[in-house]
Amino acid sequence: MPTDQVGRFLAALDPQHREAVAQRSPEERERLASAWERELASDDELDTLDELSPPAAEAEAARRVMEREG
């Protein structure tokens, strides 16, 4: 399991988005991973989901970031 922010973000993405993000510049991957971390930290709904299933919360946050910024 990846421990760096970008690696964790990529792991949370669905395969189609993972491939697309992996082809972006390192700076863009960092920017998206930072947005993902902010999404996880700021949404109370995700906090509740995280208690039940951390991978599901990370995947939902990744989906939201890609929908908004992708």
Backbone as JSON, one array per atom type, in Angstrom:
{
  "sequence": "MPTDQVGRFLAALDPQHREAVAQRSPEERERLASAWERELASDDELDTLDELSPPAAEAEAARRVMEREG",
  "N": [[0.85, -1.18, 0.0], [0.63, 2.17, -0.9], [2.4, 4.85, 0.68], [2.96, 7.5, 0.32], [1.46, 10.69, -0.43], [0.58, 11.15, -3.13], [0.71, 8.56, -4.16], [-1.17, 7.24, -2.54], [-3.45, 8.64, -3.31], [-3.6, 7.93, -6.04], [-4.05, 5.19, -5.73], [-6.6, 5.25, -4.65], [-8.19, 6.02, -6.73], [-10.44, 5.12, -9.44], [-9.73, 2.66, -11.97], [-9.7, 3.84, -14.62], [-9.48, 6.65, -14.19], [-7.12, 6.59, -12.71], [-5.17, 5.84, -14.57], [-5.28, 8.05, -16.31], [-4.53, 10.18, -14.61], [-1.98, 9.36, -13.87], [-0.56, 9.9, -16.16], [-0.25, 12.59, -16.15], [1.6, 15.62, -15.34], [4.13, 15.64, -12.73], [3.69, 17.79, -10.98], [0.99, 18.38, -11.37], [-0.17, 15.99, -10.5], [0.53, 16.14, -7.81], [-0.94, 18.43, -7.09], [-3.59, 17.53, -7.44], [-3.61, 15.41, -5.61], [-3.27, 16.84, -3.25], [-5.66, 18.28, -3.21], [-7.38, 16.14, -2.88], [-6.64, 15.24, -0.31], [-7.48, 17.48, 1.15], [-10.23, 17.33, 0.67], [-10.86, 14.93, 1.97], [-10.28, 15.69, 4.59], [-12.03, 17.79, 5.11], [-14.74, 17.15, 4.84], [-17.51, 16.21, 6.59], [-19.28, 14.13, 6.11], [-17.69, 12.27, 4.82], [-16.04, 11.62, 6.95], [-17.69, 10.05, 8.55], [-18.17, 7.91, 6.79], [-15.54, 7.05, 6.6], [-15.12, 5.88, 9.07], [-16.57, 3.57, 8.81], [-15.6, 2.39, 6.45], [-12.57, 2.94, 5.46], [-11.23, 2.71, 2.84], [-13.43, 3.11, 1.11], [-14.2, 5.72, 1.73], [-11.91, 7.11, 0.9], [-11.96, 6.53, -1.83], [-14.37, 7.76, -2.57], [-13.78, 10.45, -2.03], [-11.73, 10.8, -3.89], [-13.16, 10.43, -6.26], [-14.82, 12.66, -6.17], [-12.94, 14.76, -6.33], [-11.87, 14.32, -8.88], [-14.14, 14.69, -10.42], [-14.64, 17.37, -9.97], [-12.18, 18.71, -10.48], [-10.79, 17.33, -12.34]],
  "CA": [[0.0, 0.0, 0.0], [1.46, 3.38, -0.97], [2.36, 5.69, 1.87], [3.04, 8.92, -0.03], [0.16, 11.29, -0.74], [0.2, 10.9, -4.52], [0.48, 7.12, -4.29], [-2.45, 6.92, -1.9], [-4.49, 9.2, -4.17], [-3.7, 7.08, -7.22], [-4.65, 3.92, -5.31], [-8.01, 5.48, -4.37], [-8.9, 6.28, -7.98], [-10.86, 4.0, -10.27], [-8.65, 2.4, -12.96], [-9.69, 4.79, -15.74], [-8.91, 7.91, -13.72], [-5.75, 6.34, -12.28], [-4.32, 5.88, -15.76], [-5.25, 9.42, -16.82], [-3.76, 11.01, -13.68], [-0.59, 8.91, -13.93], [0.06, 10.49, -17.34], [-0.1, 14.04, -15.95], [2.89, 16.04, -14.78], [4.25, 15.45, -11.28], [3.08, 18.93, -10.28], [-0.47, 18.22, -11.45], [-0.52, 14.88, -9.6], [0.64, 16.69, -6.45], [-2.07, 19.33, -6.88], [-4.8, 16.72, -7.28], [-3.49, 14.68, -4.35], [-3.53, 17.8, -2.18], [-7.11, 18.52, -3.22], [-7.97, 14.92, -2.32], [-6.42, 15.29, 1.14], [-8.38, 18.52, 1.69], [-11.59, 16.79, 0.6], [-10.99, 13.97, 3.07], [-10.21, 16.37, 5.89], [-13.03, 18.84, 5.32], [-16.12, 16.71, 4.66], [-17.98, 15.4, 7.72], [-19.9, 12.92, 5.57], [-16.59, 11.34, 4.58], [-15.57, 11.16, 8.26], [-18.58, 8.96, 8.93], [-17.86, 6.79, 5.89], [-14.2, 6.58, 6.93], [-15.23, 5.0, 10.23], [-17.1, 2.29, 8.34], [-14.74, 1.83, 5.41], [-11.59, 3.93, 4.98], [-11.04, 2.71, 1.38], [-14.59, 3.7, 0.44], [-14.12, 7.18, 1.92], [-10.85, 7.62, 0.04], [-12.44, 6.43, -3.21], [-15.4, 8.79, -2.78], [-13.09, 11.74, -2.1], [-11.02, 10.83, -5.17], [-14.17, 10.63, -7.3], [-15.25, 14.07, -6.09], [-11.85, 15.61, -6.83], [-11.79, 14.16, -10.34], [-15.34, 15.3, -10.99], [-14.54, 18.82, -9.84], [-10.93, 19.29, -10.95], [-10.15, 16.44, -13.29]],
  "C": [[0.89, 1.24, 0.0], [1.31, 4.23, 0.29], [2.48, 7.17, 1.53], [1.67, 9.4, -0.51], [-0.29, 10.99, -2.17], [-0.09, 9.42, -4.73], [-0.84, 6.69, -3.69], [-3.61, 7.44, -2.75], [-4.69, 8.32, -5.4], [-4.37, 5.75, -6.88], [-6.15, 4.06, -5.07], [-8.85, 5.69, -5.63], [-9.38, 5.0, -8.65], [-9.81, 3.84, -11.37], [-8.58, 3.4, -14.1], [-9.06, 6.11, -15.33], [-7.46, 7.74, -13.3], [-4.8, 6.45, -13.47], [-4.18, 7.31, -16.29], [-4.39, 10.32, -15.92], [-2.27, 10.63, -13.73], [0.16, 9.52, -15.12], [0.28, 12.0, -17.2], [1.27, 14.35, -15.35], [2.94, 15.78, -13.28], [3.59, 16.58, -10.48], [1.56, 18.8, -10.26], [-0.93, 17.08, -10.55], [-0.48, 15.35, -8.15], [-0.56, 17.59, -6.13], [-3.35, 18.55, -6.64], [-4.76, 15.93, -5.97], [-3.74, 15.6, -3.16], [-5.01, 18.13, -2.08], [-7.84, 17.33, -2.61], [-7.83, 14.9, -0.8], [-7.34, 16.32, 1.79], [-9.82, 18.02, 1.71], [-11.81, 15.8, 1.74], [-11.07, 14.66, 4.43], [-11.41, 17.28, 6.16], [-14.47, 18.35, 5.28], [-16.54, 15.77, 5.79], [-18.63, 14.1, 7.26], [-18.83, 11.85, 5.32], [-16.01, 10.82, 5.89], [-16.39, 9.97, 8.72], [-18.29, 7.72, 8.09], [-16.5, 6.2, 6.23], [-14.22, 5.64, 8.13], [-15.71, 3.61, 9.81], [-16.16, 1.61, 7.36], [-13.77, 2.91, 4.9], [-11.36, 3.89, 3.47], [-12.22, 3.33, 0.62], [-14.59, 5.21, 0.57], [-13.06, 7.77, 1.01], [-11.27, 7.59, -1.42], [-13.48, 7.5, -3.51], [-14.76, 10.17, -2.88], [-12.35, 11.87, -3.43], [-12.0, 11.08, -6.32], [-14.61, 12.09, -7.34], [-14.19, 15.0, -6.67], [-11.79, 15.52, -8.36], [-13.0, 14.77, -11.03], [-15.21, 16.82, -11.03], [-13.3, 19.38, -10.57], [-10.28, 18.5, -12.08], [-10.27, 16.9, -14.68]]
}
